[in-house]
PDB file of C-alpha atoms in Angstrom:
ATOM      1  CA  UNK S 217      27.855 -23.849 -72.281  1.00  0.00           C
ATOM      2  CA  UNK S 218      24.671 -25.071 -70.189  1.00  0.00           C
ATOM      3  CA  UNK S 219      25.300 -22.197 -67.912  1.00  0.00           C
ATOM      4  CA  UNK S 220      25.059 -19.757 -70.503  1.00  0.00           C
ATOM      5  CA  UNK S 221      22.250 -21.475 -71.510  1.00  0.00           C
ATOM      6  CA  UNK S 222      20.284 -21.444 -68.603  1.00  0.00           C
ATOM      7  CA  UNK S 223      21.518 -17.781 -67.853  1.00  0.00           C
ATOM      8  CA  UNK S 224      20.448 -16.609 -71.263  1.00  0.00           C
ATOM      9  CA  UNK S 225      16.596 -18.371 -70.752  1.00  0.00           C
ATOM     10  CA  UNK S 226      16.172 -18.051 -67.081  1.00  0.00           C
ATOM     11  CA  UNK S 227      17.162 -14.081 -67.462  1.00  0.00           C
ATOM     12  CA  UNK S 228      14.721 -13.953 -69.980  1.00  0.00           C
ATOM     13  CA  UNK S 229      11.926 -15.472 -68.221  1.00  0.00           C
ATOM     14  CA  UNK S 230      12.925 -13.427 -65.313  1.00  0.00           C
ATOM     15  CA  UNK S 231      13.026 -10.464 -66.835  1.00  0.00           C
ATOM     16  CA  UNK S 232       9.363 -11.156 -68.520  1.00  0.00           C
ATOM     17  CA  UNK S 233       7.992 -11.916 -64.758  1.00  0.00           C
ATOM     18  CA  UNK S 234       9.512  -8.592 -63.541  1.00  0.00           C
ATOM     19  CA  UNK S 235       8.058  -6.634 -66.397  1.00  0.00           C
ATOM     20  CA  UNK S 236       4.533  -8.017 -66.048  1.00  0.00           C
ATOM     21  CA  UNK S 237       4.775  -7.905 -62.038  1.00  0.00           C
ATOM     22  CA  UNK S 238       3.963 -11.996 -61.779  1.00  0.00           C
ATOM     23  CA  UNK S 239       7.009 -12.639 -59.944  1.00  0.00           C
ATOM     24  CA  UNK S 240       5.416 -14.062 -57.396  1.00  0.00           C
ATOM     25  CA  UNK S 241       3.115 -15.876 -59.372  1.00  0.00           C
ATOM     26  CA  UNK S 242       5.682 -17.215 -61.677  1.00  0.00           C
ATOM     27  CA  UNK S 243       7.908 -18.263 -58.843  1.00  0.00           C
ATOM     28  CA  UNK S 244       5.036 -20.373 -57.404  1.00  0.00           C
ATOM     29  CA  UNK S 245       4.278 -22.179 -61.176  1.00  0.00           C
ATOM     30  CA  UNK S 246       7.852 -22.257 -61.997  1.00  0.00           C
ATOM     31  CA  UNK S 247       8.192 -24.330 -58.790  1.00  0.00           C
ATOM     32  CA  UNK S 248       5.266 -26.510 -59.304  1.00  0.00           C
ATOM     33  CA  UNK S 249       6.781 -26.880 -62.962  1.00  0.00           C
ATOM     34  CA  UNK S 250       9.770 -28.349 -61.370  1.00  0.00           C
ATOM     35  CA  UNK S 251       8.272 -30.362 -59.582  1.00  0.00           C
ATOM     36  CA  UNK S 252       6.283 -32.156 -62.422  1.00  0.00           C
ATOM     37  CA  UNK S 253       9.832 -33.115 -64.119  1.00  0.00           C
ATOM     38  CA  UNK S 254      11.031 -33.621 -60.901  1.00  0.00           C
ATOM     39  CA  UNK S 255       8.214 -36.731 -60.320  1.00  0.00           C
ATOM     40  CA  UNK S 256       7.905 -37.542 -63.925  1.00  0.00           C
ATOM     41  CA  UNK S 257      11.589 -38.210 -65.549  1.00  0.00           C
ATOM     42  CA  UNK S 258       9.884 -39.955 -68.028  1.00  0.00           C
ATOM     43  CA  UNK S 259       8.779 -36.848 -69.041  1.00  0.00           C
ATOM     44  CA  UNK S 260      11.614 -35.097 -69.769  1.00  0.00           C
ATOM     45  CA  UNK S 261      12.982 -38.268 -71.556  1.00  0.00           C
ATOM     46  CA  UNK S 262      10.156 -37.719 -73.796  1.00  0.00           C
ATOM     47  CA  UNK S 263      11.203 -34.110 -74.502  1.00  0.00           C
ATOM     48  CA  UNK S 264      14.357 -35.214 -75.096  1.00  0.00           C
ATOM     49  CA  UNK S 265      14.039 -37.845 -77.664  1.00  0.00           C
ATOM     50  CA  UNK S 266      15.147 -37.321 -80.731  1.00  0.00           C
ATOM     51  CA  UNK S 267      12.847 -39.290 -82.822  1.00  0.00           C
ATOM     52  CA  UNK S 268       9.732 -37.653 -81.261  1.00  0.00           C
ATOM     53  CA  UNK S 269       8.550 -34.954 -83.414  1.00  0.00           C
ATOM     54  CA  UNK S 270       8.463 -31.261 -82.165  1.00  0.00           C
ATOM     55  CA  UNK S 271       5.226 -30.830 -83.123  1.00  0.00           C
ATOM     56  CA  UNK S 272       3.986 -33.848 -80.673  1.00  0.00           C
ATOM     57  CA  UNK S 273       6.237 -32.435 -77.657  1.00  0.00           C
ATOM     58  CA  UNK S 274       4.734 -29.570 -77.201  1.00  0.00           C
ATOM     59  CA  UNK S 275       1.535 -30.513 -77.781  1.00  0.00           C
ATOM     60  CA  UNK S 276       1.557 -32.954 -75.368  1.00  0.00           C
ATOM     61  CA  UNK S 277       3.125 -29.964 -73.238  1.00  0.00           C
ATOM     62  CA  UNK S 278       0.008 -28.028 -73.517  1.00  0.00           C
ATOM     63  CA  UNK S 279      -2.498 -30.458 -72.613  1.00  0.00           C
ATOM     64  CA  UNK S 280      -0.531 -31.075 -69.402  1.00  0.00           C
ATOM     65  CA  UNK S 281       0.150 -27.297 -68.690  1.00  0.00           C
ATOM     66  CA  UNK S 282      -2.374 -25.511 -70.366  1.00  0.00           C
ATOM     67  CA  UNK S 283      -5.032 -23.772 -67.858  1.00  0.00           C
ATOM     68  CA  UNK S 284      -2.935 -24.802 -64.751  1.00  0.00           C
ATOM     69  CA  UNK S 285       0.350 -22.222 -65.290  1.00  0.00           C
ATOM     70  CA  UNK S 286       0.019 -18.889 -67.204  1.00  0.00           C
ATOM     71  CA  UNK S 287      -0.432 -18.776 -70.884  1.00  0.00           C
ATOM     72  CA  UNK S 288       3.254 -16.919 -70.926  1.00  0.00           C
ATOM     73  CA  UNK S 289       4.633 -20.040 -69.062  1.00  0.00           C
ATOM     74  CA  UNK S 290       3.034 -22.513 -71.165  1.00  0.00           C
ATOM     75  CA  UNK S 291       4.420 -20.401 -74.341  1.00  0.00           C
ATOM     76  CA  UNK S 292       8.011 -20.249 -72.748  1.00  0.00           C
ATOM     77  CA  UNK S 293       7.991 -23.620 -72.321  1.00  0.00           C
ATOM     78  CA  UNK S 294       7.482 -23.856 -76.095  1.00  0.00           C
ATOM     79  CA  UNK S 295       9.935 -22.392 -76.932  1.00  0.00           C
ATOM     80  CA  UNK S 296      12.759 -24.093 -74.987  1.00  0.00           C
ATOM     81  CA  UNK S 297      11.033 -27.355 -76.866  1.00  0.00           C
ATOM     82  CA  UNK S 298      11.285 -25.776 -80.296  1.00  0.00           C
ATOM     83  CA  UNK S 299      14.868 -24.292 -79.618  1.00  0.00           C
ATOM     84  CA  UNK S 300      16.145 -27.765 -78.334  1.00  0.00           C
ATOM     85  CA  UNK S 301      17.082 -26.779 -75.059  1.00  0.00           C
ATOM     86  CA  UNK S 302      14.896 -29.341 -72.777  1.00  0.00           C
ATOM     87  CA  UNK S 303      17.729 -31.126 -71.748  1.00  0.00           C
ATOM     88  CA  UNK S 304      18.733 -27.793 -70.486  1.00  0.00           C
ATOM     89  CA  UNK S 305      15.267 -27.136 -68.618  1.00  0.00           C
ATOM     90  CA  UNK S 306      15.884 -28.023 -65.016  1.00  0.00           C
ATOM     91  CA  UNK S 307      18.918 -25.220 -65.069  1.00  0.00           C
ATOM     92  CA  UNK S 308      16.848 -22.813 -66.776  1.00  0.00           C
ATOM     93  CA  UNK S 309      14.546 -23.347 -64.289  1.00  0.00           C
ATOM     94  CA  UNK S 310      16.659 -23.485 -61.384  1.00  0.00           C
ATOM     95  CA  UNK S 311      18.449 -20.281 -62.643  1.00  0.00           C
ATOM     96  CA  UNK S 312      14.929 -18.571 -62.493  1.00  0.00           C
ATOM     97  CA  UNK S 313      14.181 -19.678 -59.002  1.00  0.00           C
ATOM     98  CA  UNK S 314      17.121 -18.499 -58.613  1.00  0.00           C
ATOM     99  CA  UNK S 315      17.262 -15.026 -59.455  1.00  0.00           C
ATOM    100  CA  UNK S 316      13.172 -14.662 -58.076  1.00  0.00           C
ATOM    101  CA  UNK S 317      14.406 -15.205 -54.886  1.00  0.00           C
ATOM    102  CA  UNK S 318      17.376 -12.999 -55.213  1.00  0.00           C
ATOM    103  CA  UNK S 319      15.467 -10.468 -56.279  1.00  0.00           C
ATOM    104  CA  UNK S 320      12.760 -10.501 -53.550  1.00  0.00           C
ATOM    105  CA  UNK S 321      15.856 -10.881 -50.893  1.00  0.00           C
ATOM    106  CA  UNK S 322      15.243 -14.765 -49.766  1.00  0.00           C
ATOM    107  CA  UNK S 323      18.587 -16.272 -49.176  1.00  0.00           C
ATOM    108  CA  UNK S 324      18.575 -19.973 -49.354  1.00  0.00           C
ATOM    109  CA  UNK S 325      21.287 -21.407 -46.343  1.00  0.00           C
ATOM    110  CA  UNK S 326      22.200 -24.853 -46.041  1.00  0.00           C
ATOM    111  CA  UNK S 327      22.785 -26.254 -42.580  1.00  0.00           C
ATOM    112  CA  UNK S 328      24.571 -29.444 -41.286  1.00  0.00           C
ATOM    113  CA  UNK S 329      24.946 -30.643 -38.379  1.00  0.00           C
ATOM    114  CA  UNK S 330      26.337 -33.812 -36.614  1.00  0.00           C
ATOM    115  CA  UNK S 331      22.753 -34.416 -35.148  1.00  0.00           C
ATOM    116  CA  UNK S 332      19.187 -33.195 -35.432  1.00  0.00           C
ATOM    117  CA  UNK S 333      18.616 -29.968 -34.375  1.00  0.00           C
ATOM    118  CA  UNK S 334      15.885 -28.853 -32.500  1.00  0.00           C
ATOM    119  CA  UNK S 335      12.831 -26.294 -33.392  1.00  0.00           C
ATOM    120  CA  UNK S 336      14.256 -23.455 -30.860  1.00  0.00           C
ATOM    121  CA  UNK S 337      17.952 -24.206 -32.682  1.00  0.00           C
ATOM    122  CA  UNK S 338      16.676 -23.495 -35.868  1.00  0.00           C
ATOM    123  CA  UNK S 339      14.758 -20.282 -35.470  1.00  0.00           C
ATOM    124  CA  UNK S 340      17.541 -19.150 -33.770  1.00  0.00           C
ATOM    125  CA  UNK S 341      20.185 -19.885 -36.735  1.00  0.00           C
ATOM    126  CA  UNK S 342      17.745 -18.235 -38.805  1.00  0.00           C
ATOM    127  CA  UNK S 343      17.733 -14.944 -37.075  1.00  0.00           C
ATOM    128  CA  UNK S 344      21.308 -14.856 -36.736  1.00  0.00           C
ATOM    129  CA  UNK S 345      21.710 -15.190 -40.159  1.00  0.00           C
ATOM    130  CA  UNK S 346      19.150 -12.781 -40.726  1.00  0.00           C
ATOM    131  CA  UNK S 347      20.319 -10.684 -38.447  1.00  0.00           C
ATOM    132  CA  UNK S 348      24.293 -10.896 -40.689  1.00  0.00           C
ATOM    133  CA  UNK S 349      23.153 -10.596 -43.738  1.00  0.00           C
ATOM    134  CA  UNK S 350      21.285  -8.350 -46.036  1.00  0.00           C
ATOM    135  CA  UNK S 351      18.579 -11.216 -46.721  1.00  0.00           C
ATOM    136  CA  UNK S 352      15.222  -9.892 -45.941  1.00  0.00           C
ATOM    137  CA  UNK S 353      14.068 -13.946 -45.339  1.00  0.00           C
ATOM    138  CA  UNK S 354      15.813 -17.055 -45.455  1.00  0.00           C
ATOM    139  CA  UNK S 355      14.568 -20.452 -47.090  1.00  0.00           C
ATOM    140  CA  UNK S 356      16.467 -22.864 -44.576  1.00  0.00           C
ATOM    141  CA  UNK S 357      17.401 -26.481 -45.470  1.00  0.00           C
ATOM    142  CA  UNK S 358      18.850 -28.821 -42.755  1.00  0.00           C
ATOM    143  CA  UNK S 359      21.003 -32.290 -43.007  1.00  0.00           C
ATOM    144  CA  UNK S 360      22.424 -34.243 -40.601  1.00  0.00           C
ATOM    145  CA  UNK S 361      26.155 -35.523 -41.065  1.00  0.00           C
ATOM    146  CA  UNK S 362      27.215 -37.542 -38.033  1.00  0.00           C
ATOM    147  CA  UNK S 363      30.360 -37.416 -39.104  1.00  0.00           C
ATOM    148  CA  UNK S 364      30.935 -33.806 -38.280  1.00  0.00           C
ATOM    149  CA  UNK S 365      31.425 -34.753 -34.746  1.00  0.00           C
ATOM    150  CA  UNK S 366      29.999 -31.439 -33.341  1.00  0.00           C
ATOM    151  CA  UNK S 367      29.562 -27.389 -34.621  1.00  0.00           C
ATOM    152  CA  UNK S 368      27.916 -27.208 -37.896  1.00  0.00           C
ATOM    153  CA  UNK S 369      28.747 -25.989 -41.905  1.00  0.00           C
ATOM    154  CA  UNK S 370      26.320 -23.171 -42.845  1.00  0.00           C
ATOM    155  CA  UNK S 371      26.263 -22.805 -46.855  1.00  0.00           C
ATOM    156  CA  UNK S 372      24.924 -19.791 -48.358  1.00  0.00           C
ATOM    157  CA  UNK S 373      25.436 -19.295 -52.271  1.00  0.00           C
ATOM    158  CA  UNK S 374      29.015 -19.415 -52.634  1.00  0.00           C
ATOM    159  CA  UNK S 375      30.241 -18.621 -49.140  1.00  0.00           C
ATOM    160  CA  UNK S 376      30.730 -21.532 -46.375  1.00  0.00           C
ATOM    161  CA  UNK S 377      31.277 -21.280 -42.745  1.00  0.00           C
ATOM    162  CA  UNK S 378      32.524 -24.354 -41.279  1.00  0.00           C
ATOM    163  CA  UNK S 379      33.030 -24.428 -37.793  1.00  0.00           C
ATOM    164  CA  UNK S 380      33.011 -28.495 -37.355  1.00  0.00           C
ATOM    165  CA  UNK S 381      35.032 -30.487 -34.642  1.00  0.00           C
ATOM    166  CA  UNK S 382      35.732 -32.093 -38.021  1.00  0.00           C
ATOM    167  CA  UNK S 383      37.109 -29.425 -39.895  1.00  0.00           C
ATOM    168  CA  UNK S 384      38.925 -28.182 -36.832  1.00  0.00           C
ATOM    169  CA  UNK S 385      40.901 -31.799 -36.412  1.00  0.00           C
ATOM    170  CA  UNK S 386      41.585 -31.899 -39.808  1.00  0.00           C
ATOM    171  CA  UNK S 387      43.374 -28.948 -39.794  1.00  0.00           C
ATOM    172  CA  UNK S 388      45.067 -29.108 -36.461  1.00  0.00           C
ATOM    173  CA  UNK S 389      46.276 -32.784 -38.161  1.00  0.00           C
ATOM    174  CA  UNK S 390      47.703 -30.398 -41.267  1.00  0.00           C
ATOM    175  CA  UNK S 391      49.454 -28.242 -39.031  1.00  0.00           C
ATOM    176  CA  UNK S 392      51.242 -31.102 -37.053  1.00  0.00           C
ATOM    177  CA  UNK S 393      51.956 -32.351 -40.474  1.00  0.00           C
ATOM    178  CA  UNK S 394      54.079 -28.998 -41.660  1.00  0.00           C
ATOM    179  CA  UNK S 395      56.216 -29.407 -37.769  1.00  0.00           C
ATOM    180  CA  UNK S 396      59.112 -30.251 -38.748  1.00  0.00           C
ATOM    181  CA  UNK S 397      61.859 -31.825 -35.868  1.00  0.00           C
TER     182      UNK S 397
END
């Protein structure tokens, strides 16, 4: 249900950005947005509280938003208050990010690997994946997971590419498993 709900908002949203040509302006806000809740859960518990009145929630909304984000944004925001979907409201707006960056062709990949890569390492990951896939730019997020032993998982959407020493023992220890003598 909360991914209908954030589809159903976030496509809306989206949809208003594209028709009014602020996608890149409501991808910036939308961000910075995020980022408020994201630094301020005490926030969204406010939204979220039952006894608080409407009324008060999104006027305390609009003194905080109000002349900082677009007037659109501010009223969008009102609306997911007055519906009673702000406990939805990080997926809506994570759905929007989302489907901005889809849209523009930014692929978001998610690298790990057993040990910090270096600056040269990581532009070249980029263009290779670049280079393999239809993504015009890539938004690239790197973790470190000792563990891994060596190679590295690359995560983009729902596709994964593991080529760990991990991964790799594991299943050489599955295969051993299925011998039978």
């Amino acid at each position: 249900m909360a991914k209908l709900i954030s589809k159903t908002y976030g496509e809306a949203l989206f949809e208003l950005a594209v028709e009014e040509e602020k996608t890149d302006v409501m991808l910036e806000e939308i961000d910075g947005v995020k980022n408020v809740f994201l630094e301020n859960p005490e926030y969204l518990k406010f939204l979220n509280h039952p006894r608080i009145p409407v009324e008060e929630k999104i006027k305390t909304t609009e003194n905080i938003f109000a002349g900082r984000i677009d007037k659109q944004l501010v009223g969008f925001l009102s609306i997911i208050i007055t519906k009673g979907r702000c406990e939805n409201l990080m997926e809506i707006l994570e759905y929007f990010l989302d489907r901005v960056k889809e849209f523009k062709g930014i692929g978001v990949a998610y690298v790990t690997t057993p040990f910090e890569l270096k600056k040269e390492k990581k532009e070249a990951i980029c263009k290779k994946l670049l280079a393999t896939t239809s993504y015009k730019e890539m938004e690239m997020h790197y973790a470190v997971k000792p563990e891994l032993l060596g190679g590295m998982q690359i995560r983009i959407g729902d596709r994964v590419v593991d080529s760990s020493i991990q991964t790799k023992l594991n299943q050489l220890q599955r295969d051993l498993l299925k011998v039978q003598i």
